[in-house]
PDB file of N, CA and C in Angstrom:
ATOM      1  N   MET L   1     -33.354   3.347 -33.016  1.00  0.00           N
ATOM      2  CA  MET L   1     -33.038   4.760 -32.996  1.00  0.00           C
ATOM      3  C   MET L   1     -33.396   5.385 -31.647  1.00  0.00           C
ATOM      4  N   LEU L   2     -34.526   4.961 -31.103  1.00  0.00           N
ATOM      5  CA  LEU L   2     -34.960   5.485 -29.806  1.00  0.00           C
ATOM      6  C   LEU L   2     -33.984   5.077 -28.704  1.00  0.00           C
ATOM      7  N   ARG L   3     -33.498   3.843 -28.788  1.00  0.00           N
ATOM      8  CA  ARG L   3     -32.546   3.362 -27.795  1.00  0.00           C
ATOM      9  C   ARG L   3     -31.258   4.188 -27.851  1.00  0.00           C
ATOM     10  N   PHE L   4     -30.800   4.511 -29.051  1.00  0.00           N
ATOM     11  CA  PHE L   4     -29.609   5.337 -29.217  1.00  0.00           C
ATOM     12  C   PHE L   4     -29.812   6.726 -28.613  1.00  0.00           C
ATOM     13  N   LEU L   5     -30.964   7.309 -28.838  1.00  0.00           N
ATOM     14  CA  LEU L   5     -31.243   8.654 -28.321  1.00  0.00           C
ATOM     15  C   LEU L   5     -31.368   8.672 -26.797  1.00  0.00           C
ATOM     16  N   VAL L   6     -31.837   7.568 -26.240  1.00  0.00           N
ATOM     17  CA  VAL L   6     -31.947   7.492 -24.781  1.00  0.00           C
ATOM     18  C   VAL L   6     -30.553   7.354 -24.154  1.00  0.00           C
ATOM     19  N   LYS L   7     -29.667   6.578 -24.785  1.00  0.00           N
ATOM     20  CA  LYS L   7     -28.334   6.357 -24.237  1.00  0.00           C
ATOM     21  C   LYS L   7     -27.370   7.521 -24.486  1.00  0.00           C
ATOM     22  N   LEU L   8     -27.638   8.342 -25.484  1.00  0.00           N
ATOM     23  CA  LEU L   8     -26.706   9.401 -25.870  1.00  0.00           C
ATOM     24  C   LEU L   8     -26.363  10.373 -24.729  1.00  0.00           C
ATOM     25  N   PRO L   9     -27.322  10.879 -23.954  1.00  0.00           N
ATOM     26  CA  PRO L   9     -26.940  11.789 -22.853  1.00  0.00           C
ATOM     27  C   PRO L   9     -26.062  11.105 -21.801  1.00  0.00           C
ATOM     28  N   PHE L  10     -26.338   9.834 -21.536  1.00  0.00           N
ATOM     29  CA  PHE L  10     -25.538   9.105 -20.560  1.00  0.00           C
ATOM     30  C   PHE L  10     -24.121   8.871 -21.072  1.00  0.00           C
ATOM     31  N   LYS L  11     -23.999   8.640 -22.378  1.00  0.00           N
ATOM     32  CA  LYS L  11     -22.670   8.466 -22.961  1.00  0.00           C
ATOM     33  C   LYS L  11     -21.879   9.768 -22.916  1.00  0.00           C
ATOM     34  N   ILE L  12     -22.552  10.866 -23.139  1.00  0.00           N
ATOM     35  CA  ILE L  12     -21.882  12.172 -23.079  1.00  0.00           C
ATOM     36  C   ILE L  12     -21.415  12.462 -21.660  1.00  0.00           C
ATOM     37  N   ILE L  13     -22.190  12.081 -20.671  1.00  0.00           N
ATOM     38  CA  ILE L  13     -21.808  12.275 -19.271  1.00  0.00           C
ATOM     39  C   ILE L  13     -20.673  11.325 -18.887  1.00  0.00           C
ATOM     40  N   ALA L  14     -20.659  10.128 -19.468  1.00  0.00           N
ATOM     41  CA  ALA L  14     -19.664   9.116 -19.093  1.00  0.00           C
ATOM     42  C   ALA L  14     -18.270   9.413 -19.642  1.00  0.00           C
ATOM     43  N   VAL L  15     -18.170  10.175 -20.728  1.00  0.00           N
ATOM     44  CA  VAL L  15     -16.854  10.435 -21.340  1.00  0.00           C
ATOM     45  C   VAL L  15     -15.915  11.192 -20.392  1.00  0.00           C
ATOM     46  N   PRO L  16     -16.334  12.304 -19.748  1.00  0.00           N
ATOM     47  CA  PRO L  16     -15.391  12.969 -18.822  1.00  0.00           C
ATOM     48  C   PRO L  16     -15.042  12.106 -17.614  1.00  0.00           C
ATOM     49  N   ILE L  17     -15.985  11.301 -17.160  1.00  0.00           N
ATOM     50  CA  ILE L  17     -15.703  10.409 -16.037  1.00  0.00           C
ATOM     51  C   ILE L  17     -14.661   9.374 -16.445  1.00  0.00           C
ATOM     52  N   TRP L  18     -14.792   8.860 -17.659  1.00  0.00           N
ATOM     53  CA  TRP L  18     -13.823   7.898 -18.175  1.00  0.00           C
ATOM     54  C   TRP L  18     -12.431   8.520 -18.294  1.00  0.00           C
ATOM     55  N   LEU L  19     -12.366   9.733 -18.788  1.00  0.00           N
ATOM     56  CA  LEU L  19     -11.078  10.418 -18.904  1.00  0.00           C
ATOM     57  C   LEU L  19     -10.458  10.683 -17.533  1.00  0.00           C
ATOM     58  N   LEU L  20     -11.272  11.057 -16.566  1.00  0.00           N
ATOM     59  CA  LEU L  20     -10.788  11.287 -15.210  1.00  0.00           C
ATOM     60  C   LEU L  20     -10.259   9.988 -14.596  1.00  0.00           C
ATOM     61  N   LEU L  21     -10.991   8.885 -14.781  1.00  0.00           N
ATOM     62  CA  LEU L  21     -10.534   7.598 -14.265  1.00  0.00           C
ATOM     63  C   LEU L  21      -9.235   7.160 -14.935  1.00  0.00           C
ATOM     64  N   ALA L  22      -9.085   7.447 -16.223  1.00  0.00           N
ATOM     65  CA  ALA L  22      -7.843   7.096 -16.918  1.00  0.00           C
ATOM     66  C   ALA L  22      -6.672   7.869 -16.337  1.00  0.00           C
ATOM     67  N   ALA L  23      -6.855   9.150 -16.086  1.00  0.00           N
ATOM     68  CA  ALA L  23      -5.779   9.968 -15.513  1.00  0.00           C
ATOM     69  C   ALA L  23      -5.443   9.524 -14.084  1.00  0.00           C
ATOM     70  N   ILE L  24      -6.459   9.254 -13.297  1.00  0.00           N
ATOM     71  CA  ILE L  24      -6.241   8.795 -11.920  1.00  0.00           C
ATOM     72  C   ILE L  24      -5.521   7.458 -11.917  1.00  0.00           C
ATOM     73  N   ASN L  25      -5.899   6.581 -12.839  1.00  0.00           N
ATOM     74  CA  ASN L  25      -5.288   5.251 -12.896  1.00  0.00           C
ATOM     75  C   ASN L  25      -3.809   5.342 -13.269  1.00  0.00           C
ATOM     76  N   ILE L  26      -3.467   6.195 -14.207  1.00  0.00           N
ATOM     77  CA  ILE L  26      -2.060   6.361 -14.587  1.00  0.00           C
ATOM     78  C   ILE L  26      -1.251   6.884 -13.406  1.00  0.00           C
ATOM     79  N   LEU L  27      -1.777   7.877 -12.720  1.00  0.00           N
ATOM     80  CA  LEU L  27      -1.089   8.440 -11.560  1.00  0.00           C
ATOM     81  C   LEU L  27      -0.962   7.410 -10.440  1.00  0.00           C
ATOM     82  N   LEU L  28      -2.018   6.645 -10.220  1.00  0.00           N
ATOM     83  CA  LEU L  28      -2.009   5.649  -9.150  1.00  0.00           C
ATOM     84  C   LEU L  28      -1.024   4.521  -9.441  1.00  0.00           C
ATOM     85  N   VAL L  29      -0.931   4.096 -10.682  1.00  0.00           N
ATOM     86  CA  VAL L  29       0.039   3.057 -11.037  1.00  0.00           C
ATOM     87  C   VAL L  29       1.459   3.553 -10.765  1.00  0.00           C
ATOM     88  N   PHE L  30       1.740   4.796 -11.125  1.00  0.00           N
ATOM     89  CA  PHE L  30       3.061   5.369 -10.855  1.00  0.00           C
ATOM     90  C   PHE L  30       3.346   5.422  -9.358  1.00  0.00           C
ATOM     91  N   LEU L  31       2.393   5.916  -8.574  1.00  0.00           N
ATOM     92  CA  LEU L  31       2.619   6.054  -7.133  1.00  0.00           C
ATOM     93  C   LEU L  31       2.744   4.706  -6.433  1.00  0.00           C
ATOM     94  N   VAL L  32       1.965   3.723  -6.863  1.00  0.00           N
ATOM     95  CA  VAL L  32       2.060   2.398  -6.258  1.00  0.00           C
ATOM     96  C   VAL L  32       3.411   1.767  -6.586  1.00  0.00           C
ATOM     97  N   GLY L  33       3.865   1.929  -7.813  1.00  0.00           N
ATOM     98  CA  GLY L  33       5.181   1.395  -8.168  1.00  0.00           C
ATOM     99  C   GLY L  33       6.300   2.052  -7.389  1.00  0.00           C
ATOM    100  N   LEU L  34       6.200   3.354  -7.218  1.00  0.00           N
ATOM    101  CA  LEU L  34       7.221   4.084  -6.470  1.00  0.00           C
ATOM    102  C   LEU L  34       7.202   3.704  -4.985  1.00  0.00           C
ATOM    103  N   SER L  35       6.011   3.629  -4.412  1.00  0.00           N
ATOM    104  CA  SER L  35       5.928   3.290  -2.991  1.00  0.00           C
ATOM    105  C   SER L  35       6.280   1.831  -2.735  1.00  0.00           C
ATOM    106  N   ALA L  36       6.057   0.955  -3.719  1.00  0.00           N
ATOM    107  CA  ALA L  36       6.408  -0.453  -3.544  1.00  0.00           C
ATOM    108  C   ALA L  36       7.905  -0.615  -3.344  1.00  0.00           C
ATOM    109  N   THR L  37       8.682   0.171  -4.047  1.00  0.00           N
ATOM    110  CA  THR L  37      10.138   0.104  -3.896  1.00  0.00           C
ATOM    111  C   THR L  37      10.541   0.426  -2.461  1.00  0.00           C
ATOM    112  N   PHE L  38       9.991   1.489  -1.924  1.00  0.00           N
ATOM    113  CA  PHE L  38      10.348   1.887  -0.565  1.00  0.00           C
ATOM    114  C   PHE L  38       9.787   0.926   0.480  1.00  0.00           C
ATOM    115  N   CYS L  39       8.578   0.430   0.252  1.00  0.00           N
ATOM    116  CA  CYS L  39       7.991  -0.509   1.214  1.00  0.00           C
ATOM    117  C   CYS L  39       8.770  -1.816   1.266  1.00  0.00           C
ATOM    118  N   TYR L  40       9.173  -2.338   0.104  1.00  0.00           N
ATOM    119  CA  TYR L  40       9.956  -3.569   0.079  1.00  0.00           C
ATOM    120  C   TYR L  40      11.347  -3.340   0.679  1.00  0.00           C
ATOM    121  N   LEU L  41      11.899  -2.153   0.482  1.00  0.00           N
ATOM    122  CA  LEU L  41      13.189  -1.827   1.073  1.00  0.00           C
ATOM    123  C   LEU L  41      13.095  -1.802   2.598  1.00  0.00           C
ATOM    124  N   ILE L  42      12.047  -1.187   3.117  1.00  0.00           N
ATOM    125  CA  ILE L  42      11.857  -1.149   4.573  1.00  0.00           C
ATOM    126  C   ILE L  42      11.632  -2.551   5.125  1.00  0.00           C
ATOM    127  N   ALA L  43      10.837  -3.369   4.426  1.00  0.00           N
ATOM    128  CA  ALA L  43      10.596  -4.733   4.884  1.00  0.00           C
ATOM    129  C   ALA L  43      11.885  -5.547   4.868  1.00  0.00           C
ATOM    130  N   GLY L  44      12.695  -5.370   3.849  1.00  0.00           N
ATOM    131  CA  GLY L  44      13.956  -6.098   3.781  1.00  0.00           C
ATOM    132  C   GLY L  44      14.916  -5.694   4.876  1.00  0.00           C
ATOM    133  N   ILE L  45      15.007  -4.399   5.138  1.00  0.00           N
ATOM    134  CA  ILE L  45      15.866  -3.926   6.223  1.00  0.00           C
ATOM    135  C   ILE L  45      15.381  -4.477   7.562  1.00  0.00           C
ATOM    136  N   SER L  46      14.081  -4.533   7.741  1.00  0.00           N
ATOM    137  CA  SER L  46      13.516  -5.057   8.981  1.00  0.00           C
ATOM    138  C   SER L  46      13.884  -6.527   9.178  1.00  0.00           C
ATOM    139  N   VAL L  47      13.777  -7.305   8.105  1.00  0.00           N
ATOM    140  CA  VAL L  47      14.099  -8.731   8.213  1.00  0.00           C
ATOM    141  C   VAL L  47      15.592  -8.936   8.469  1.00  0.00           C
ATOM    142  N   VAL L  48      16.431  -8.227   7.742  1.00  0.00           N
ATOM    143  CA  VAL L  48      17.880  -8.382   7.923  1.00  0.00           C
ATOM    144  C   VAL L  48      18.289  -7.971   9.334  1.00  0.00           C
ATOM    145  N   THR L  49      17.720  -6.899   9.835  1.00  0.00           N
ATOM    146  CA  THR L  49      18.032  -6.451  11.191  1.00  0.00           C
ATOM    147  C   THR L  49      17.628  -7.498  12.224  1.00  0.00           C
ATOM    148  N   GLU L  50      16.462  -8.096  12.039  1.00  0.00           N
ATOM    149  CA  GLU L  50      16.013  -9.100  13.004  1.00  0.00           C
ATOM    150  C   GLU L  50      16.853 -10.371  12.922  1.00  0.00           C
ATOM    151  N   VAL L  51      17.220 -10.785  11.728  1.00  0.00           N
ATOM    152  CA  VAL L  51      18.064 -11.978  11.594  1.00  0.00           C
ATOM    153  C   VAL L  51      19.415 -11.743  12.265  1.00  0.00           C
ATOM    154  N   LEU L  52      19.989 -10.567  12.060  1.00  0.00           N
ATOM    155  CA  LEU L  52      21.269 -10.266  12.700  1.00  0.00           C
ATOM    156  C   LEU L  52      21.134 -10.174  14.218  1.00  0.00           C
ATOM    157  N   SER L  53      20.019  -9.614  14.702  1.00  0.00           N
ATOM    158  CA  SER L  53      19.859  -9.523  16.158  1.00  0.00           C
ATOM    159  C   SER L  53      19.618 -10.892  16.778  1.00  0.00           C
ATOM    160  N   ILE L  54      18.983 -11.795  16.041  1.00  0.00           N
ATOM    161  CA  ILE L  54      18.845 -13.170  16.551  1.00  0.00           C
ATOM    162  C   ILE L  54      20.217 -13.841  16.574  1.00  0.00           C
ATOM    163  N   GLY L  55      21.001 -13.607  15.515  1.00  0.00           N
ATOM    164  CA  GLY L  55      22.342 -14.201  15.448  1.00  0.00           C
ATOM    165  C   GLY L  55      23.260 -13.725  16.556  1.00  0.00           C
ATOM    166  N   PHE L  56      23.141 -12.486  16.957  1.00  0.00           N
ATOM    167  CA  PHE L  56      23.970 -11.951  18.035  1.00  0.00           C
ATOM    168  C   PHE L  56      23.345 -12.177  19.410  1.00  0.00           C
ATOM    169  N   GLY L  57      22.147 -12.750  19.449  1.00  0.00           N
ATOM    170  CA  GLY L  57      21.518 -13.076  20.730  1.00  0.00           C
ATOM    171  C   GLY L  57      20.917 -11.891  21.454  1.00  0.00           C
ATOM    172  N   ILE L  58      20.568 -10.827  20.755  1.00  0.00           N
ATOM    173  CA  ILE L  58      19.996  -9.664  21.426  1.00  0.00           C
ATOM    174  C   ILE L  58      18.508  -9.495  21.105  1.00  0.00           C
ATOM    175  N   SER L  59      17.913 -10.492  20.514  1.00  0.00           N
ATOM    176  CA  SER L  59      16.500 -10.415  20.138  1.00  0.00           C
ATOM    177  C   SER L  59      15.634 -11.108  21.175  1.00  0.00           C
ATOM    178  N   THR L  60      14.427 -10.593  21.344  1.00  0.00           N
ATOM    179  CA  THR L  60      13.456 -11.217  22.236  1.00  0.00           C
ATOM    180  C   THR L  60      12.256 -11.662  21.405  1.00  0.00           C
ATOM    181  N   ALA L  61      11.367 -12.372  22.040  1.00  0.00           N
ATOM    182  CA  ALA L  61      10.174 -12.836  21.337  1.00  0.00           C
ATOM    183  C   ALA L  61       9.305 -11.655  20.903  1.00  0.00           C
ATOM    184  N   TRP L  62       9.271 -10.613  21.715  1.00  0.00           N
ATOM    185  CA  TRP L  62       8.456  -9.447  21.384  1.00  0.00           C
ATOM    186  C   TRP L  62       9.005  -8.725  20.155  1.00  0.00           C
ATOM    187  N   THR L  63      10.316  -8.552  20.069  1.00  0.00           N
ATOM    188  CA  THR L  63      10.890  -7.890  18.902  1.00  0.00           C
ATOM    189  C   THR L  63      10.733  -8.742  17.658  1.00  0.00           C
ATOM    190  N   LEU L  64      10.789 -10.057  17.798  1.00  0.00           N
ATOM    191  CA  LEU L  64      10.569 -10.939  16.656  1.00  0.00           C
ATOM    192  C   LEU L  64       9.138 -10.795  16.147  1.00  0.00           C
ATOM    193  N   LYS L  65       8.189 -10.746  17.076  1.00  0.00           N
ATOM    194  CA  LYS L  65       6.790 -10.579  16.691  1.00  0.00           C
ATOM    195  C   LYS L  65       6.562  -9.237  16.003  1.00  0.00           C
ATOM    196  N   MET L  66       7.134  -8.185  16.529  1.00  0.00           N
ATOM    197  CA  MET L  66       6.978  -6.861  15.923  1.00  0.00           C
ATOM    198  C   MET L  66       7.637  -6.787  14.543  1.00  0.00           C
ATOM    199  N   THR L  67       8.752  -7.470  14.377  1.00  0.00           N
ATOM    200  CA  THR L  67       9.420  -7.493  13.079  1.00  0.00           C
ATOM    201  C   THR L  67       8.587  -8.219  12.045  1.00  0.00           C
ATOM    202  N   VAL L  68       7.999  -9.327  12.423  1.00  0.00           N
ATOM    203  CA  VAL L  68       7.137 -10.075  11.497  1.00  0.00           C
ATOM    204  C   VAL L  68       5.923  -9.234  11.114  1.00  0.00           C
ATOM    205  N   ILE L  69       5.312  -8.573  12.077  1.00  0.00           N
ATOM    206  CA  ILE L  69       4.148  -7.725  11.790  1.00  0.00           C
ATOM    207  C   ILE L  69       4.552  -6.565  10.875  1.00  0.00           C
ATOM    208  N   THR L  70       5.686  -5.928  11.157  1.00  0.00           N
ATOM    209  CA  THR L  70       6.160  -4.818  10.327  1.00  0.00           C
ATOM    210  C   THR L  70       6.412  -5.275   8.897  1.00  0.00           C
ATOM    211  N   THR L  71       7.056  -6.417   8.757  1.00  0.00           N
ATOM    212  CA  THR L  71       7.357  -6.938   7.423  1.00  0.00           C
ATOM    213  C   THR L  71       6.081  -7.252   6.651  1.00  0.00           C
ATOM    214  N   VAL L  72       5.141  -7.892   7.293  1.00  0.00           N
ATOM    215  CA  VAL L  72       3.881  -8.241   6.624  1.00  0.00           C
ATOM    216  C   VAL L  72       3.133  -6.984   6.197  1.00  0.00           C
ATOM    217  N   VAL L  73       3.083  -5.994   7.068  1.00  0.00           N
ATOM    218  CA  VAL L  73       2.369  -4.754   6.737  1.00  0.00           C
ATOM    219  C   VAL L  73       3.027  -4.048   5.562  1.00  0.00           C
ATOM    220  N   PHE L  74       4.353  -3.951   5.583  1.00  0.00           N
ATOM    221  CA  PHE L  74       5.034  -3.239   4.503  1.00  0.00           C
ATOM    222  C   PHE L  74       5.043  -4.021   3.190  1.00  0.00           C
ATOM    223  N   VAL L  75       4.853  -5.317   3.240  1.00  0.00           N
ATOM    224  CA  VAL L  75       4.717  -6.081   2.001  1.00  0.00           C
ATOM    225  C   VAL L  75       3.283  -5.990   1.477  1.00  0.00           C
ATOM    226  N   LEU L  76       2.311  -5.895   2.363  1.00  0.00           N
ATOM    227  CA  LEU L  76       0.906  -5.844   1.933  1.00  0.00           C
ATOM    228  C   LEU L  76       0.484  -4.483   1.387  1.00  0.00           C
ATOM    229  N   ILE L  77       1.116  -3.413   1.801  1.00  0.00           N
ATOM    230  CA  ILE L  77       0.717  -2.071   1.361  1.00  0.00           C
ATOM    231  C   ILE L  77       0.729  -1.939  -0.165  1.00  0.00           C
ATOM    232  N   PRO L  78       1.793  -2.341  -0.867  1.00  0.00           N
ATOM    233  CA  PRO L  78       1.741  -2.230  -2.334  1.00  0.00           C
ATOM    234  C   PRO L  78       0.682  -3.129  -2.970  1.00  0.00           C
ATOM    235  N   HIS L  79       0.440  -4.291  -2.374  1.00  0.00           N
ATOM    236  CA  HIS L  79      -0.562  -5.190  -2.939  1.00  0.00           C
ATOM    237  C   HIS L  79      -1.976  -4.619  -2.797  1.00  0.00           C
ATOM    238  N   ILE L  80      -2.237  -3.917  -1.727  1.00  0.00           N
ATOM    239  CA  ILE L  80      -3.526  -3.246  -1.574  1.00  0.00           C
ATOM    240  C   ILE L  80      -3.670  -2.149  -2.626  1.00  0.00           C
ATOM    241  N   GLY L  81      -2.600  -1.407  -2.863  1.00  0.00           N
ATOM    242  CA  GLY L  81      -2.623  -0.380  -3.906  1.00  0.00           C
ATOM    243  C   GLY L  81      -2.845  -0.966  -5.287  1.00  0.00           C
ATOM    244  N   ILE L  82      -2.234  -2.113  -5.566  1.00  0.00           N
ATOM    245  CA  ILE L  82      -2.433  -2.771  -6.854  1.00  0.00           C
ATOM    246  C   ILE L  82      -3.888  -3.223  -6.993  1.00  0.00           C
ATOM    247  N   GLY L  83      -4.476  -3.689  -5.907  1.00  0.00           N
ATOM    248  CA  GLY L  83      -5.890  -4.098  -5.947  1.00  0.00           C
ATOM    249  C   GLY L  83      -6.817  -2.933  -6.239  1.00  0.00           C
ATOM    250  N   ILE L  84      -6.550  -1.795  -5.620  1.00  0.00           N
ATOM    251  CA  ILE L  84      -7.356  -0.597  -5.882  1.00  0.00           C
ATOM    252  C   ILE L  84      -7.201  -0.159  -7.328  1.00  0.00           C
ATOM    253  N   THR L  85      -5.977  -0.229  -7.841  1.00  0.00           N
ATOM    254  CA  THR L  85      -5.730   0.119  -9.239  1.00  0.00           C
ATOM    255  C   THR L  85      -6.472  -0.818 -10.179  1.00  0.00           C
ATOM    256  N   ALA L  86      -6.504  -2.100  -9.846  1.00  0.00           N
ATOM    257  CA  ALA L  86      -7.210  -3.072 -10.689  1.00  0.00           C
ATOM    258  C   ALA L  86      -8.711  -2.810 -10.700  1.00  0.00           C
ATOM    259  N   VAL L  87      -9.276  -2.459  -9.558  1.00  0.00           N
ATOM    260  CA  VAL L  87     -10.713  -2.151  -9.506  1.00  0.00           C
ATOM    261  C   VAL L  87     -11.023  -0.917 -10.346  1.00  0.00           C
ATOM    262  N   LEU L  88     -10.195   0.113 -10.254  1.00  0.00           N
ATOM    263  CA  LEU L  88     -10.404   1.306 -11.078  1.00  0.00           C
ATOM    264  C   LEU L  88     -10.290   0.981 -12.569  1.00  0.00           C
ATOM    265  N   GLU L  89      -9.378   0.091 -12.923  1.00  0.00           N
ATOM    266  CA  GLU L  89      -9.227  -0.298 -14.325  1.00  0.00           C
ATOM    267  C   GLU L  89     -10.465  -1.046 -14.830  1.00  0.00           C
ATOM    268  N   VAL L  90     -11.051  -1.882 -13.994  1.00  0.00           N
ATOM    269  CA  VAL L  90     -12.268  -2.601 -14.381  1.00  0.00           C
ATOM    270  C   VAL L  90     -13.423  -1.621 -14.580  1.00  0.00           C
ATOM    271  N   VAL L  91     -13.554  -0.648 -13.684  1.00  0.00           N
ATOM    272  CA  VAL L  91     -14.608   0.359 -13.829  1.00  0.00           C
ATOM    273  C   VAL L  91     -14.387   1.182 -15.093  1.00  0.00           C
ATOM    274  N   LYS L  92     -13.137   1.549 -15.351  1.00  0.00           N
ATOM    275  CA  LYS L  92     -12.808   2.325 -16.547  1.00  0.00           C
ATOM    276  C   LYS L  92     -13.125   1.524 -17.816  1.00  0.00           C
ATOM    277  N   CYS L  93     -12.802   0.251 -17.826  1.00  0.00           N
ATOM    278  CA  CYS L  93     -13.097  -0.589 -18.997  1.00  0.00           C
ATOM    279  C   CYS L  93     -14.608  -0.766 -19.179  1.00  0.00           C
ATOM    280  N   GLY L  94     -15.350  -0.845 -18.091  1.00  0.00           N
ATOM    281  CA  GLY L  94     -16.803  -0.932 -18.188  1.00  0.00           C
ATOM    282  C   GLY L  94     -17.397   0.334 -18.786  1.00  0.00           C
ATOM    283  N   LEU L  95     -16.893   1.479 -18.349  1.00  0.00           N
ATOM    284  CA  LEU L  95     -17.356   2.758 -18.929  1.00  0.00           C
ATOM    285  C   LEU L  95     -16.976   2.862 -20.403  1.00  0.00           C
ATOM    286  N   GLN L  96     -15.774   2.397 -20.749  1.00  0.00           N
ATOM    287  CA  GLN L  96     -15.350   2.442 -22.152  1.00  0.00           C
ATOM    288  C   GLN L  96     -16.246   1.548 -23.005  1.00  0.00           C
ATOM    289  N   ASP L  97     -16.602   0.393 -22.481  1.00  0.00           N
ATOM    290  CA  ASP L  97     -17.507  -0.496 -23.216  1.00  0.00           C
ATOM    291  C   ASP L  97     -18.886   0.132 -23.376  1.00  0.00           C
ATOM    292  N   PHE L  98     -19.359   0.841 -22.356  1.00  0.00           N
ATOM    293  CA  PHE L  98     -20.654   1.509 -22.444  1.00  0.00           C
ATOM    294  C   PHE L  98     -20.610   2.649 -23.469  1.00  0.00           C
ATOM    295  N   ILE L  99     -19.503   3.404 -23.458  1.00  0.00           N
ATOM    296  CA  ILE L  99     -19.404   4.548 -24.370  1.00  0.00           C
ATOM    297  C   ILE L  99     -19.292   4.084 -25.816  1.00  0.00           C
ATOM    298  N   LEU L 100     -18.462   3.112 -26.068  1.00  0.00           N
ATOM    299  CA  LEU L 100     -18.215   2.669 -27.438  1.00  0.00           C
ATOM    300  C   LEU L 100     -19.197   1.596 -27.931  1.00  0.00           C
ATOM    301  N   GLY L 101     -19.876   0.947 -26.995  1.00  0.00           N
ATOM    302  CA  GLY L 101     -20.735  -0.182 -27.377  1.00  0.00           C
ATOM    303  C   GLY L 101     -22.143   0.169 -27.729  1.00  0.00           C
TER     304      GLY L 101
END
């Protein structure tokens, strides 16, 4: 009984934090999905443009390097967002386990 009474104030404080994390996570999943579409589109356009410029012989080593860097960056941006979303989900699940457990 004493253990329950000691944890009760912390559980009451954790509930609004859990709700806030749930709302942030839903919004973040939506934004990451939306931005992933545009980032992959930009990366694809970059690759197609570079392949065509190599085919027409107007590409240099510097433009090839910049295209590869641009493509990698625009492909990694959504994956970084997914990682942040996953960390928030783990924290939210830990708080839920503390509140309900």
